[in-house]
Short mmCIF file of C-alpha atoms in Angstrom, two decimals:
data_model
loop_
_atom_site.label_atom_id
_atom_site.label_comp_id
_atom_site.label_asym_id
_atom_site.label_seq_id
_atom_site.Cartn_x
_atom_site.Cartn_y
_atom_site.Cartn_z
CA MET A 137 -28.77 6.62 1.87
CA ASP A 138 -25.44 7.66 3.51
CA ARG A 139 -22.90 8.12 0.92
CA SER A 140 -19.83 7.67 3.34
CA ALA A 141 -21.17 4.17 3.90
CA ASP A 142 -21.01 3.47 0.26
CA ILE A 143 -17.28 4.45 0.00
CA THR A 144 -16.08 3.04 3.32
CA GLU A 145 -17.69 -0.42 2.90
CA PRO A 146 -15.37 -1.54 0.24
CA LEU A 147 -12.39 0.01 1.95
CA THR A 148 -12.97 -1.92 5.27
CA LYS A 149 -13.82 -5.25 3.73
CA SER A 150 -11.58 -5.23 0.56
CA GLY A 151 -8.74 -7.53 -0.18
CA LEU A 152 -5.00 -7.18 0.08
CA LYS A 153 -4.73 -4.43 -2.56
CA ASP A 154 -6.72 -1.88 -0.62
CA ARG A 155 -4.83 -2.63 2.61
CA LEU A 156 -1.65 -2.11 0.85
CA THR A 157 -2.61 1.31 -0.79
CA VAL A 158 -1.02 3.26 2.21
CA PRO A 159 2.14 1.27 2.43
CA VAL A 160 2.81 1.30 -1.22
CA LEU A 161 2.43 5.11 -1.42
CA ALA A 162 4.65 5.52 1.66
CA TYR A 163 7.25 3.31 -0.16
CA GLY A 164 7.00 5.64 -3.08
CA GLY A 165 7.65 8.68 -0.71
CA ILE A 166 10.67 6.98 0.96
CA LEU A 167 12.11 5.97 -2.49
CA MET A 168 11.77 9.81 -3.53
CA ALA A 169 13.79 10.93 -0.52
CA LEU A 170 16.28 8.19 -0.91
CA MET A 171 16.94 9.12 -4.42
CA GLN A 172 17.71 12.63 -3.47
CA THR A 173 20.38 11.65 -0.88
CA VAL A 174 21.99 8.54 -2.40
CA VAL A 175 24.39 10.55 -4.70
CA VAL A 176 25.76 12.52 -1.67
CA PRO A 177 28.47 9.90 -0.57
CA LEU A 178 29.68 9.74 -4.10
CA LEU A 179 30.32 13.38 -4.54
CA PRO A 180 34.02 13.46 -3.17
CA ASP A 181 34.95 10.55 -5.60
CA LEU A 182 33.04 11.46 -8.60
CA PRO A 183 35.54 13.74 -10.15
CA ALA A 184 38.20 10.98 -10.30
CA LEU A 185 35.56 8.34 -11.40
CA THR A 186 34.04 10.47 -14.25
CA GLY A 187 37.03 12.76 -15.23
CA ALA A 188 35.00 15.71 -14.59
CA SER A 189 35.68 18.88 -12.47
CA PRO A 190 34.20 19.21 -8.91
CA GLY A 191 32.00 22.06 -10.27
CA ALA A 192 30.58 19.77 -12.99
CA VAL A 193 29.91 16.97 -10.50
CA SER A 194 28.00 19.26 -8.09
CA TRP A 195 25.40 19.72 -10.86
CA MET A 196 24.27 16.18 -10.12
CA VAL A 197 22.72 17.57 -6.97
CA THR A 198 21.79 21.01 -8.23
CA VAL A 199 20.02 19.72 -11.46
CA THR A 200 17.86 17.38 -9.34
CA LEU A 201 16.77 20.23 -7.01
CA LEU A 202 15.98 22.40 -10.14
CA SER A 203 14.00 19.72 -12.04
CA GLY A 204 12.02 18.73 -9.00
CA ALA A 205 11.13 22.22 -8.12
CA VAL A 206 9.78 22.79 -11.81
CA LEU A 207 8.10 19.48 -12.12
CA THR A 208 6.44 19.19 -8.69
CA PRO A 209 3.64 21.85 -9.37
CA VAL A 210 3.46 20.95 -13.21
CA LEU A 211 2.82 17.29 -12.45
CA GLY A 212 0.48 18.09 -9.45
CA ARG A 213 -1.84 20.02 -11.98
CA ALA A 214 -1.36 17.20 -14.48
CA GLY A 215 -2.49 14.77 -11.89
CA ASP A 216 -5.62 16.74 -11.11
CA MET A 217 -6.55 16.92 -14.72
CA TYR A 218 -5.51 13.62 -16.06
CA GLY A 219 -5.55 11.13 -13.08
CA ARG A 220 -3.22 11.07 -9.97
CA ARG A 221 -2.38 7.50 -10.18
CA ARG A 222 -1.32 7.83 -13.80
CA VAL A 223 0.90 10.87 -13.32
CA LEU A 224 2.40 9.29 -10.00
CA MET A 225 3.34 6.20 -12.21
CA ALA A 226 4.88 8.43 -14.72
CA ALA A 227 6.93 10.26 -12.14
CA LEU A 228 8.26 7.02 -10.73
CA THR A 229 8.95 5.80 -14.23
CA LEU A 230 11.08 8.89 -14.90
CA MET A 231 12.86 8.50 -11.81
CA THR A 232 13.64 4.76 -12.56
CA ALA A 233 14.83 5.77 -15.99
CA GLY A 234 17.17 8.22 -14.50
CA SER A 235 18.76 5.49 -12.24
CA VAL A 236 19.22 3.10 -15.19
CA LEU A 237 20.97 5.75 -17.12
CA CYS A 238 23.22 6.46 -14.25
CA ALA A 239 24.00 2.78 -13.82
CA LEU A 240 24.96 2.43 -17.42
CA SER A 241 27.24 5.45 -17.92
CA SER A 242 30.32 7.27 -16.42
CA ASP A 243 29.93 10.31 -18.64
CA ILE A 244 29.21 13.32 -16.55
CA ARG A 245 26.95 14.73 -19.20
CA VAL A 246 24.78 11.64 -19.15
CA LEU A 247 24.77 11.50 -15.48
CA ILE A 248 23.54 15.15 -15.20
CA ALA A 249 20.71 14.40 -17.73
CA ALA A 250 19.80 11.21 -15.80
CA ARG A 251 19.68 13.10 -12.53
CA THR A 252 17.27 15.78 -14.10
CA LEU A 253 14.94 12.83 -14.90
CA SER A 254 15.20 11.70 -11.28
CA GLY A 255 14.10 15.17 -10.12
CA ALA A 256 10.45 14.16 -11.18
CA ALA A 257 10.20 12.04 -8.07
CA ALA A 258 9.72 15.18 -6.10
CA ALA A 259 6.02 15.16 -7.17
CA VAL A 260 5.43 11.75 -5.50
CA VAL A 261 4.46 12.97 -2.17
CA PRO A 262 1.87 15.64 -3.12
CA LEU A 263 0.34 13.28 -5.72
CA SER A 264 0.22 10.50 -3.15
CA ILE A 265 -1.41 12.68 -0.54
CA SER A 266 -4.25 13.70 -3.20
CA ILE A 267 -4.85 9.88 -3.76
CA LEU A 268 -5.05 9.34 -0.02
CA ARG A 269 -7.68 12.01 0.22
CA ASP A 270 -9.66 10.42 -2.58
CA GLU A 271 -9.38 6.83 -1.55
CA LEU A 272 -9.62 6.74 2.29
CA PRO A 273 -12.34 7.58 4.81
CA PRO A 274 -11.77 10.18 7.36
CA ALA A 275 -10.96 7.63 10.07
CA ARG A 276 -7.83 6.59 8.23
CA ARG A 277 -6.98 9.69 6.30
CA GLY A 278 -5.22 11.82 8.85
CA SER A 279 -2.61 9.21 9.99
CA ALA A 280 -2.00 8.12 6.39
CA VAL A 281 -1.36 11.78 5.36
CA ALA A 282 1.05 12.26 8.35
CA LEU A 283 2.87 9.11 7.50
CA MET A 284 3.14 10.04 3.86
CA SER A 285 4.60 13.43 4.97
CA SER A 286 7.21 11.84 7.24
CA THR A 287 8.56 9.66 4.41
CA VAL A 288 10.69 12.71 3.42
CA GLY A 289 12.79 12.38 6.53
CA ILE A 290 12.69 8.67 6.72
CA GLY A 291 13.95 8.28 3.31
CA ALA A 292 16.70 10.87 3.70
CA ALA A 293 17.86 9.15 6.97
CA LEU A 294 17.90 5.69 5.32
CA GLY A 295 19.48 6.86 2.11
CA LEU A 296 22.78 8.20 3.28
CA PRO A 297 23.97 5.05 5.31
CA LEU A 298 22.71 2.76 2.58
CA ALA A 299 24.47 4.50 -0.17
CA ALA A 300 27.66 4.88 1.83
CA LEU A 301 27.68 1.11 2.40
CA ILE A 302 27.16 0.33 -1.15
CA VAL A 303 29.77 2.78 -2.39
CA GLN A 304 32.34 1.44 0.37
CA TYR A 305 31.91 -2.25 -0.56
CA ALA A 306 30.81 -2.33 -4.24
CA ASP A 307 31.27 -0.55 -7.52
CA TRP A 308 29.54 2.84 -7.52
CA HIS A 309 27.29 1.85 -10.36
CA THR A 310 25.86 -0.89 -8.14
CA MET A 311 24.08 1.88 -5.92
CA PHE A 312 22.10 3.04 -9.19
CA TRP A 313 21.22 -0.48 -10.22
CA VAL A 314 19.79 -0.96 -6.69
CA THR A 315 17.69 2.18 -6.89
CA SER A 316 16.66 1.29 -10.44
CA ALA A 317 15.33 -2.12 -9.05
CA LEU A 318 13.59 -0.35 -6.11
CA GLY A 319 12.09 2.26 -8.63
CA ALA A 320 10.81 -0.61 -10.95
CA ALA A 321 9.16 -2.28 -7.85
CA GLY A 322 7.51 0.94 -6.95
CA VAL A 323 5.97 1.46 -10.39
CA THR A 324 4.71 -2.20 -10.21
CA LEU A 325 3.22 -1.78 -6.75
CA VAL A 326 1.42 1.45 -7.60
CA ARG A 327 -0.13 -0.08 -10.83
CA TRP A 328 -1.29 -3.24 -8.71
CA ALA A 329 -2.40 -1.70 -5.44
CA VAL A 330 -3.53 1.96 -6.14
CA ARG A 331 -6.81 2.68 -7.78
CA GLU A 332 -7.47 5.69 -10.06
CA SER A 333 -9.62 8.25 -8.54
CA PRO A 334 -12.62 9.67 -10.59
CA VAL A 335 -12.09 13.26 -9.06
CA ARG A 336 -10.69 15.27 -11.89
CA GLN A 337 -10.58 18.99 -12.92
CA PRO A 338 -10.95 18.75 -16.66
CA GLY A 339 -9.68 21.50 -18.89
CA ARG A 340 -6.82 22.60 -21.06
CA PHE A 341 -3.28 22.27 -19.67
CA ASP A 342 -1.64 25.62 -19.26
CA VAL A 343 1.62 25.11 -21.36
CA THR A 344 2.48 28.91 -21.26
CA GLY A 345 2.24 29.01 -17.49
CA ALA A 346 4.26 25.85 -17.04
CA LEU A 347 7.08 27.32 -19.27
CA GLY A 348 6.87 30.58 -17.47
CA LEU A 349 7.14 28.92 -14.02
CA ALA A 350 9.91 26.69 -15.13
CA VAL A 351 12.11 29.58 -16.38
CA GLY A 352 11.44 31.73 -13.31
CA LEU A 353 12.20 28.94 -10.89
CA VAL A 354 15.38 27.93 -12.68
CA CYS A 355 16.58 31.34 -12.54
CA LEU A 356 15.63 31.81 -8.75
CA LEU A 357 16.94 28.52 -7.63
CA LEU A 358 20.07 28.47 -9.84
CA GLY A 359 21.08 31.88 -8.27
CA VAL A 360 20.50 30.64 -4.84
CA SER A 361 22.24 27.44 -5.26
CA GLN A 362 25.41 28.84 -7.00
CA GLY A 363 25.62 32.09 -5.49
CA GLY A 364 28.37 30.90 -3.10
CA GLN A 365 30.46 29.57 -6.01
CA TRP A 366 29.93 32.33 -8.51
CA GLY A 367 29.85 35.19 -5.99
CA TRP A 368 26.61 36.86 -4.74
CA GLY A 369 27.63 40.07 -6.35
CA SER A 370 28.48 38.56 -9.68
CA ALA A 371 26.95 39.46 -12.93
CA ARG A 372 25.55 36.00 -13.44
CA VAL A 373 23.88 35.78 -10.08
CA LEU A 374 22.42 39.19 -10.06
CA GLY A 375 21.16 38.69 -13.66
CA LEU A 376 19.48 35.39 -12.58
CA PHE A 377 17.76 37.07 -9.74
CA ALA A 378 16.51 39.92 -11.88
CA GLY A 379 15.44 37.38 -14.36
CA ALA A 380 13.52 35.57 -11.82
CA VAL A 381 11.70 38.76 -10.49
CA VAL A 382 10.67 39.82 -14.09
CA VAL A 383 9.70 36.29 -15.37
CA LEU A 384 7.77 35.38 -12.27
CA GLY A 385 6.14 38.74 -12.19
CA LEU A 386 5.00 38.27 -15.70
CA TRP A 387 4.02 34.68 -14.87
CA CYS A 388 1.72 35.89 -12.04
CA VAL A 389 -0.01 38.32 -14.32
CA GLN A 390 -0.63 35.46 -17.04
CA GLN A 391 -1.98 33.12 -14.30
CA LEU A 392 -4.38 35.80 -13.03
CA ARG A 393 -5.60 36.38 -16.69
CA SER A 394 -5.86 32.60 -17.56
CA ARG A 395 -9.13 30.83 -17.48
CA GLU A 396 -7.47 27.58 -16.57
CA PRO A 397 -4.07 28.45 -14.74
CA LEU A 398 -1.41 26.21 -13.76
CA VAL A 399 -1.59 27.62 -10.22
CA ASP A 400 -4.71 29.22 -9.04
CA LEU A 401 -3.18 32.37 -7.52
CA ARG A 402 -6.57 33.48 -6.17
CA LEU A 403 -6.69 30.38 -4.13
CA VAL A 404 -3.14 30.90 -2.89
CA ALA A 405 -4.13 34.46 -1.85
CA ARG A 406 -6.60 33.06 0.76
CA PRO A 407 -4.86 33.33 4.21
CA ARG A 408 -5.31 29.61 5.14
CA VAL A 409 -3.62 28.67 1.87
CA GLY A 410 -1.00 31.41 1.49
CA LEU A 411 0.25 31.40 5.24
CA SER A 412 0.40 27.58 4.99
CA HIS A 413 2.86 27.95 1.99
CA VAL A 414 4.82 30.67 3.92
CA ALA A 415 5.15 28.27 6.89
CA ALA A 416 6.17 25.44 4.48
CA LEU A 417 8.99 27.64 3.07
CA LEU A 418 10.21 28.54 6.69
CA ALA A 419 9.89 24.99 7.97
CA GLY A 420 11.85 23.56 5.00
CA PHE A 421 14.67 26.20 5.69
CA ALA A 422 14.87 25.29 9.39
CA PHE A 423 14.60 21.54 8.95
CA TYR A 424 17.40 21.29 6.14
CA ALA A 425 19.99 23.08 8.21
CA ASN A 426 19.97 20.02 10.61
CA THR A 427 20.99 17.50 7.96
CA LEU A 428 23.66 19.79 6.30
CA VAL A 429 25.49 20.91 9.57
CA THR A 430 25.15 17.66 11.36
CA ALA A 431 26.84 15.73 8.43
CA GLN A 432 29.73 18.30 8.25
CA LEU A 433 30.21 18.66 11.93
CA VAL A 434 30.73 14.96 12.79
CA GLN A 435 33.06 14.50 9.91
CA ALA A 436 35.32 17.44 10.83
CA PRO A 437 38.80 16.54 11.72
CA GLU A 438 39.60 15.92 15.45
CA ALA A 439 42.32 18.48 15.13
CA THR A 440 39.54 21.18 15.06
CA GLY A 441 38.90 20.58 18.75
CA TYR A 442 35.18 19.71 18.24
CA GLY A 443 35.22 17.30 15.22
CA LEU A 444 34.70 13.57 15.54
CA GLU A 445 36.25 12.58 12.21
CA LEU A 446 33.46 10.00 11.56
CA SER A 447 33.03 8.18 8.37
CA ILE A 448 30.17 8.72 5.97
CA VAL A 449 28.59 5.58 7.14
CA ALA A 450 28.81 6.47 10.85
CA THR A 451 27.43 9.95 9.82
CA GLY A 452 24.51 8.40 8.16
CA LEU A 453 23.94 6.28 11.41
CA CYS A 454 23.94 9.44 13.35
CA LEU A 455 20.97 10.72 11.37
CA LEU A 456 19.06 7.37 11.44
CA PRO A 457 17.37 7.86 14.81
CA GLY A 458 15.74 10.89 13.49
CA GLY A 459 14.34 8.91 10.59
CA VAL A 460 13.10 6.11 12.98
CA VAL A 461 11.47 8.76 15.20
CA MET A 462 9.66 10.49 12.25
CA LEU A 463 8.16 6.97 11.34
CA LEU A 464 7.06 6.30 14.84
CA LEU A 465 5.62 9.77 15.52
CA SER A 466 3.49 10.27 12.39
CA PRO A 467 0.43 8.69 14.10
CA VAL A 468 0.89 10.93 17.13
CA SER A 469 1.05 14.14 14.92
CA ALA A 470 -2.29 12.96 13.18
CA ARG A 471 -3.86 12.67 16.59
CA ILE A 472 -2.79 16.07 17.57
CA SER A 473 -4.23 17.58 14.46
CA ALA A 474 -7.48 15.84 14.97
CA ALA A 475 -7.74 16.98 18.47
CA ARG A 476 -6.41 20.48 18.28
CA GLY A 477 -6.33 21.41 14.57
CA PRO A 478 -3.27 21.22 12.12
CA ARG A 479 -2.26 24.77 12.69
CA VAL A 480 -1.60 23.97 16.39
CA THR A 481 0.56 20.89 15.30
CA LEU A 482 2.38 23.02 12.70
CA ALA A 483 3.18 25.65 15.46
CA LEU A 484 4.11 23.05 17.96
CA GLY A 485 6.42 21.38 15.50
CA ALA A 486 8.21 24.68 14.77
CA LEU A 487 8.75 25.22 18.39
CA VAL A 488 10.23 21.70 18.93
CA ILE A 489 12.58 22.48 16.00
CA ALA A 490 13.76 25.53 17.67
CA ALA A 491 14.32 23.66 21.00
CA GLY A 492 16.32 21.05 19.09
CA TYR A 493 18.65 23.85 17.83
CA ALA A 494 18.85 25.20 21.32
CA LEU A 495 20.27 21.80 22.39
CA ARG A 496 22.78 21.89 19.53
CA ILE A 497 23.90 25.49 20.57
CA ALA A 498 24.24 24.14 24.24
CA ASP A 499 26.53 21.25 23.29
CA SER A 500 27.76 20.22 19.85
CA ARG A 501 30.96 18.35 20.92
CA ASP A 502 29.60 15.11 22.53
CA LEU A 503 28.31 12.57 20.05
CA TRP A 504 25.23 11.72 22.24
CA MET A 505 24.11 15.39 22.53
CA ILE A 506 24.62 15.88 18.82
CA ILE A 507 22.32 12.80 18.04
CA THR A 508 19.79 14.09 20.65
CA GLY A 509 19.65 17.56 19.31
CA ALA A 510 19.32 16.22 15.62
CA THR A 511 16.49 13.78 16.83
CA VAL A 512 14.62 16.49 18.46
CA VAL A 513 14.71 18.59 15.34
CA ALA A 514 13.31 15.49 13.50
CA VAL A 515 10.47 15.24 15.98
CA GLY A 516 9.62 18.86 15.36
CA THR A 517 9.90 18.24 11.51
CA THR A 518 7.53 15.31 11.72
CA LEU A 519 4.88 17.49 13.45
CA ALA A 520 5.34 20.34 11.12
CA TYR A 521 5.53 18.26 7.76
CA SER A 522 2.47 16.18 8.75
CA ALA A 523 0.35 19.27 9.56
CA LEU A 524 1.11 21.15 6.24
CA PRO A 525 -0.64 18.90 3.76
CA THR A 526 -3.71 18.64 6.21
CA LEU A 527 -3.89 22.29 6.07
CA ILE A 528 -3.94 22.41 2.46
CA LEU A 529 -6.43 19.51 2.21
CA ARG A 530 -8.96 21.40 4.40
CA ALA A 531 -8.49 24.72 2.45
CA VAL A 532 -8.83 23.69 -1.17
CA PRO A 533 -11.49 22.01 -3.27
CA ALA A 534 -10.94 18.28 -3.84
CA GLU A 535 -10.16 18.64 -7.64
CA GLN A 536 -7.19 20.84 -6.76
CA THR A 537 -5.50 18.99 -4.10
CA ALA A 538 -2.57 17.68 -6.15
CA SER A 539 -1.54 21.11 -7.65
CA ALA A 540 -2.02 22.79 -4.22
CA ASN A 541 0.08 20.24 -2.41
CA GLY A 542 2.56 20.51 -5.21
CA VAL A 543 3.02 24.14 -4.69
CA ASN A 544 3.31 23.54 -0.93
CA VAL A 545 6.17 21.04 -1.61
CA LEU A 546 7.68 23.63 -4.00
CA MET A 547 7.83 26.02 -1.25
CA ARG A 548 9.65 23.65 1.10
CA THR A 549 12.06 22.99 -1.75
CA ILE A 550 12.79 26.70 -2.00
CA GLY A 551 13.28 26.91 1.75
CA GLN A 552 15.68 24.07 1.60
CA ALA A 553 17.68 25.56 -1.22
CA GLY A 554 17.71 28.88 0.75
CA SER A 555 18.83 27.04 3.81
CA SER A 556 21.63 25.34 1.88
CA ALA A 557 22.93 28.69 0.60
CA ALA A 558 22.70 30.55 3.86
CA VAL A 559 24.52 27.68 5.95
CA ALA A 560 27.17 27.65 3.25
CA ALA A 561 27.57 31.43 3.37
CA ILE A 562 28.10 31.23 7.15
CA LEU A 563 30.44 28.41 7.24
CA VAL A 564 32.67 30.02 4.41
CA HIS A 565 33.13 33.22 6.39
CA HIS A 566 33.92 31.23 9.62
CA THR A 567 36.91 29.04 8.86
CA SER A 568 40.26 28.18 10.39
CA PRO A 569 43.10 26.30 8.79
CA VAL A 570 43.67 22.72 9.74
CA ALA A 571 46.69 21.05 8.22
CA GLY A 572 46.74 24.01 5.68
CA VAL A 573 43.13 23.37 4.77
CA PRO A 574 40.30 25.91 5.75
CA VAL A 575 37.81 24.24 7.98
CA PRO A 576 34.58 25.72 9.38
CA THR A 577 34.92 26.71 13.12
CA LEU A 578 32.49 25.67 15.86
CA HIS A 579 31.42 29.23 16.11
CA GLY A 580 30.32 29.09 12.41
CA TYR A 581 28.22 25.98 12.99
CA LEU A 582 26.61 27.58 16.21
CA LEU A 583 25.74 30.59 14.13
CA ALA A 584 24.04 28.33 11.55
CA PHE A 585 22.01 26.68 14.44
CA VAL A 586 20.90 30.19 15.80
CA MET A 587 19.84 31.22 12.26
CA ALA A 588 17.73 27.98 11.85
CA GLY A 589 16.31 28.11 15.17
CA ALA A 590 15.20 31.77 14.55
CA VAL A 591 13.60 30.79 11.36
CA ALA A 592 11.81 27.90 13.10
CA LEU A 593 10.31 30.58 15.61
CA VAL A 594 9.26 32.72 12.67
CA ALA A 595 7.50 29.59 11.18
CA ALA A 596 5.62 29.09 14.53
CA VAL A 597 4.34 32.66 14.31
CA ALA A 598 3.27 32.12 10.82
CA ALA A 599 1.47 28.94 11.64
CA TRP A 600 -0.28 30.70 14.59
CA CYS A 601 -1.38 33.46 12.19
CA ILE A 602 -3.25 30.96 9.93
CA PRO A 603 -6.97 31.52 10.47
CA ALA A 604 -8.61 28.91 12.55
CA GLU A 605 -11.38 26.69 11.02
CA PRO A 606 -14.93 27.79 11.72
CA ALA A 607 -16.27 25.84 14.85
CA GLY A 608 -18.83 23.88 12.79
CA ARG A 609 -16.24 22.91 10.18
CA ALA A 610 -13.75 21.89 12.80
CA GLN A 611 -16.33 19.88 14.62
CA GLY A 612 -17.01 18.09 11.30
CA VAL A 613 -13.30 17.23 11.14
CA LEU A 614 -13.20 15.77 14.39
CA HIS A 615 -16.42 13.79 14.02
CA GLY A 616 -15.02 12.42 10.70
CA ALA A 617 -11.82 11.43 12.27
CA GLU A 618 -13.84 9.34 14.80
CA GLY A 619 -15.39 7.40 11.95
CA GLY A 620 -18.59 9.44 11.74
CA PRO A 621 -20.42 10.28 8.36
CA LYS A 622 -19.08 13.71 7.90
CA ASP A 623 -16.35 14.68 5.62
CA ASP A 624 -13.10 16.47 6.66
CA GLY A 625 -14.48 19.87 6.38
CA ILE A 626 -12.63 20.79 3.42
CA GLU A 627 -13.34 24.32 2.35
CA GLY A 628 -15.32 24.46 -0.86
CA GLY A 629 -16.04 20.75 -0.63
CA THR A 630 -19.42 19.50 -1.51
CA GLU A 631 -21.11 16.21 -2.40
CA ASP A 632 -19.39 16.66 -5.71
CA GLY A 633 -15.98 16.20 -3.89
CA PRO A 634 -14.18 12.72 -3.59
CA ARG A 635 -17.23 10.80 -2.27
CA GLY A 636 -19.79 12.21 -4.51
CA ALA A 637 -17.62 11.88 -7.67
CA ARG A 638 -16.89 8.23 -6.76
CA ASP A 639 -20.61 7.65 -6.09
CA GLU A 640 -21.50 9.07 -9.46
CA ALA A 641 -18.82 6.87 -11.09
CA LEU A 642 -20.22 3.68 -9.32
CA GLU A 643 -23.65 4.51 -10.18
CA GLY A 644 -22.64 5.16 -13.79
CA ALA A 645 -21.01 1.77 -13.78
#
């Protein structure tokens, strides 16, 4: 009896809940990205609203980055062990609790603690991708994973203008009440529409590994994010980097010796997995510069000779076409991966990102060219980000998909943090006074575009160096995508993978 028929039958003839699984998970991904961007329009006004210094207010962004980087691999591993739907709901609940705290307080200490809780939302995408692997047949899996990956850009593009509108026309606490309601709806929808997968990797949670990874990542990302303010040669920054090297080095030794590690470093050492993580870091770096630079460039004063002096709402609308394109192109990227393989899609995406920055270098004065260049970068990001989880899914066993995708998202986060620091360093060193205030020059912005484009080209090389799938395995992937009986050719996959585990669960029932 064909096991694939057993699992696809209830999916194709099921009720409303099964049809809403993908939209509900995509909603969670958009909500996660939105939560990371909604605070941005508030940053200039928060010092006056909270009575805190600008440096203290900036921690509302920094602490979300730190907690998200730490919790993503930890919650991914917990999802593999205890149930991905269960941990996904926990992550969304923590995010919602953080929004409620922000809505109830104006104390900067409470706000920073609340944004720490909101960082848990970073684990939503890798957990959701793992659920999609377990729940969907191959015919639907590729496009669903591509859509899930694209939600990062879609949410970011929607979050900025939405938050700006709320802040402009209502009390700033209203924004957090809105995100609290959206978060509560997300938890409810996941509980109602998403089934728990029987695919598990039982064992004992590696508490020592989780603590070691947390300390190492905090040292690394704190040094990267605060280096511009504290000074790259300061004792604090150098001490953080030294601490990161020592702690992460000891952590690697501990992970290799552990019987049940938090992160399977031997799996990461495989070229198909390791190079995918390297490409994720580089793609995250290249993508993030687009948002950072575009937002600053169009808001620059007209006295600079290049600035358009747009409002924050208008700035968000400039980035909106990119979000719409990411939504529309996600099925296209899935088809390219099915026909040519995800590493080709990843390499193509990186090249398109580089082409977008070439447009930005050619003309960054006219609004339509700025929007065009930013949208082209978004197209490349869609292709690259949709291919990365597919590469991971095909290279790791089913019971490790959440933790492996968590590490991949972590690498993107590190790349984005590095991009933020590098862009800031370039712009700080290329300024000219406008009305007595130092403002970045157009030359500085162009250098940032050159840097991001060069990193995108390196990402394309890294993608092309990822070993191709064996011919038989790749054919199985294509056949599965067409609705045939074969699985998606996941390395190490057997009948004990998603379908085998579900069949055993159904037989036991």
